[in-house]
Amino acid sequence: MAVLGVSSITPAFPEIGRVLHLSSQAVAQLITVFTLPGVFLAPVLGVLTDRWGREPILVPALIVFGLAGSGCALTRSFSVLLALRFVQGIGAAALSVLYITLLGDLYRGQERTAAMGCNASVLSVGTALYPAVGGGLATLGWQYPFLLAILAVPLALIVLAALENPEPTREQALGAYLSRTWESVKHVRVVILFLLTLMAFLVIYGAYLAYLPFLMERSFQASSWEIGLTMSAMSLATAVTSSQLGRLTDWLREKMLLQLACICYALALGTMPLAPTMGTLFVPVVLLGIGQGLSIPSLQTLLAARAPLERRGAFMAVNGVALRLGQTLGPILMGVVYSRWGVDGTFYVAACVAVGMIGLTLVTASRGEG
């Protein structure tokens, strides 16, 4: 569910633009309004999960996500569509905080690294399947991919009946809890990890998810189905890579994996506009997937290791803010780039951001980061 909200509908973007007579920048707002609530609500939700528990937040979030998301299929008004996406984003804000928090609660040490990698693999299987399924549904009509969100409702019932998770205690006063959380969050090592999360999602959401469909339509006259299959290749590469993260950490520390991931980002984004055929486009798409499979679970593992159970929800919520901020700013900033330098420019600028990420990982290395 955490990845369904965007990856299932992006193959339908060109069709949404044609039917509703919208520009590509306007259609990209469907990503922005969905991710925006997480920027503001993630810290609040993180505190609530630490104070009230994980399940009392997770179940309502899934229901809101499912009902508002599937409701998007019932309207042809773009303003109503944006409003429903915003409400769906409220539920998604909690999901983006909680699934990492739960894994941090349940696992320790190298098992946590392996679990984060397996989780990223599961997420990537979802992002691999959803564009293909969403692209197929979009051939029937642009509304149909939105119906997939209703699957969150039965999932909420499964969570309510079956989830067994260690819940935090509320022994600390709220003031002491907030003070200790802030002391942990503001550490320079942690801030750099947050910034890397922000930049990673900025380039993925701002260039790849928002504008690869338009690049493929312009260069290859690709259909929604072909766009979905191509985007699935990236997610499959992420799934395979992240599933092996536990083994990779036997050879390389997370710091080195992050550096390698950022190099993959830069090379992939910089070469996508240069692909002469749809077949050759698969090479940078897969390379981007490898980078994603290395970077996100490594970042999440490093952050979870720094947060005790009683403060992990708030701690990961700050990372959720960075994640959502990257997702929200990405389409906006790349939309400005698109208006000036076209679709190719969005990928070249995103590649420059990835080069900046390489610099940040080198800074952490010079500080002796692990």
PDB file of C-alpha atoms in Angstrom, residues 3-17 27-35 65 69-70 72-73 78 81-82 84-85 88 126-127 129-139 141-149 205 209-210 213-214 224 227-228 231:
ATOM      1  CA  VAL A   3       3.911   2.519  -2.891  1.00  0.00           C
ATOM      2  CA  LEU A   4       0.560   1.951  -4.604  1.00  0.00           C
ATOM      3  CA  GLY A   5      -0.516   5.589  -4.317  1.00  0.00           C
ATOM      4  CA  VAL A   6       1.886   6.842  -6.992  1.00  0.00           C
ATOM      5  CA  SER A   7       3.320   3.960  -9.000  1.00  0.00           C
ATOM      6  CA  SER A   8      -0.074   2.573 -10.050  1.00  0.00           C
ATOM      7  CA  ILE A   9      -1.336   5.812 -11.573  1.00  0.00           C
ATOM      8  CA  THR A  10       1.687   7.388 -13.287  1.00  0.00           C
ATOM      9  CA  PRO A  11       1.301   5.304 -16.491  1.00  0.00           C
ATOM     10  CA  ALA A  12      -2.128   6.917 -16.865  1.00  0.00           C
ATOM     11  CA  PHE A  13      -0.747  10.478 -16.699  1.00  0.00           C
ATOM     12  CA  PRO A  14      -0.688  11.114 -20.474  1.00  0.00           C
ATOM     13  CA  GLU A  15      -4.267   9.787 -20.767  1.00  0.00           C
ATOM     14  CA  ILE A  16      -5.434  11.923 -17.820  1.00  0.00           C
ATOM     15  CA  GLY A  17      -3.911  14.963 -19.508  1.00  0.00           C
ATOM     16  CA  VAL A  27      -1.105  16.283 -14.089  1.00  0.00           C
ATOM     17  CA  ALA A  28       2.076  16.055 -11.985  1.00  0.00           C
ATOM     18  CA  GLN A  29       0.123  17.827  -9.205  1.00  0.00           C
ATOM     19  CA  LEU A  30      -1.515  14.453  -8.543  1.00  0.00           C
ATOM     20  CA  ILE A  31       1.820  13.467  -7.014  1.00  0.00           C
ATOM     21  CA  THR A  32       2.376  16.751  -5.187  1.00  0.00           C
ATOM     22  CA  VAL A  33      -0.974  16.912  -3.374  1.00  0.00           C
ATOM     23  CA  PHE A  34      -0.638  13.242  -2.414  1.00  0.00           C
ATOM     24  CA  THR A  35       2.779  13.651  -0.819  1.00  0.00           C
ATOM     25  CA  PHE A  65      -6.007   5.629   2.221  1.00  0.00           C
ATOM     26  CA  GLY A  69      -7.916   6.673  -3.119  1.00  0.00           C
ATOM     27  CA  SER A  70     -10.610   4.544  -4.702  1.00  0.00           C
ATOM     28  CA  CYS A  72     -10.733   9.216  -7.180  1.00  0.00           C
ATOM     29  CA  ALA A  73     -12.164   6.833  -9.785  1.00  0.00           C
ATOM     30  CA  PHE A  78      -9.771  17.657 -11.575  1.00  0.00           C
ATOM     31  CA  LEU A  81      -9.545  14.583  -7.845  1.00  0.00           C
ATOM     32  CA  LEU A  82      -6.850  16.728  -6.245  1.00  0.00           C
ATOM     33  CA  LEU A  84      -9.320  13.231  -2.766  1.00  0.00           C
ATOM     34  CA  ARG A  85      -5.631  12.692  -3.469  1.00  0.00           C
ATOM     35  CA  GLN A  88      -5.485   9.817   0.557  1.00  0.00           C
ATOM     36  CA  GLY A 126       4.767  -3.666  -5.682  1.00  0.00           C
ATOM     37  CA  THR A 127       6.231  -0.807  -7.685  1.00  0.00           C
ATOM     38  CA  LEU A 129       3.612  -4.762 -10.605  1.00  0.00           C
ATOM     39  CA  TYR A 130       1.583  -1.614 -10.064  1.00  0.00           C
ATOM     40  CA  PRO A 131       2.801   0.318 -13.158  1.00  0.00           C
ATOM     41  CA  ALA A 132       2.101  -2.721 -15.341  1.00  0.00           C
ATOM     42  CA  VAL A 133      -1.310  -3.294 -13.754  1.00  0.00           C
ATOM     43  CA  GLY A 134      -2.075   0.426 -13.691  1.00  0.00           C
ATOM     44  CA  GLY A 135      -0.981   0.826 -17.306  1.00  0.00           C
ATOM     45  CA  GLY A 136      -3.189  -2.088 -18.327  1.00  0.00           C
ATOM     46  CA  LEU A 137      -6.168  -0.691 -16.426  1.00  0.00           C
ATOM     47  CA  ALA A 138      -5.545   2.753 -17.948  1.00  0.00           C
ATOM     48  CA  THR A 139      -6.144   1.294 -21.410  1.00  0.00           C
ATOM     49  CA  GLY A 141     -10.023   4.262 -18.837  1.00  0.00           C
ATOM     50  CA  TRP A 142      -7.851   6.632 -16.801  1.00  0.00           C
ATOM     51  CA  GLN A 143     -10.027   6.187 -13.672  1.00  0.00           C
ATOM     52  CA  TYR A 144      -9.489   2.441 -13.240  1.00  0.00           C
ATOM     53  CA  PRO A 145      -5.958   2.464 -11.713  1.00  0.00           C
ATOM     54  CA  PHE A 146      -7.310   4.482  -8.760  1.00  0.00           C
ATOM     55  CA  LEU A 147      -9.586   1.565  -7.775  1.00  0.00           C
ATOM     56  CA  LEU A 148      -6.570  -0.456  -6.613  1.00  0.00           C
ATOM     57  CA  ALA A 149      -6.410   1.621  -3.417  1.00  0.00           C
ATOM     58  CA  TYR A 205       9.607  11.524  -8.041  1.00  0.00           C
ATOM     59  CA  LEU A 209       8.096   9.034 -12.018  1.00  0.00           C
ATOM     60  CA  ALA A 210       6.682  12.371 -13.175  1.00  0.00           C
ATOM     61  CA  PRO A 213       6.071   8.715 -19.188  1.00  0.00           C
ATOM     62  CA  PHE A 214       6.257  11.965 -21.164  1.00  0.00           C
ATOM     63  CA  SER A 224       0.374   3.449 -21.247  1.00  0.00           C
ATOM     64  CA  ILE A 227       5.274   2.846 -20.132  1.00  0.00           C
ATOM     65  CA  GLY A 228       4.084   0.670 -17.268  1.00  0.00           C
ATOM     66  CA  MET A 231       8.832   1.429 -15.248  1.00  0.00           C
TER      67      MET A 231
END
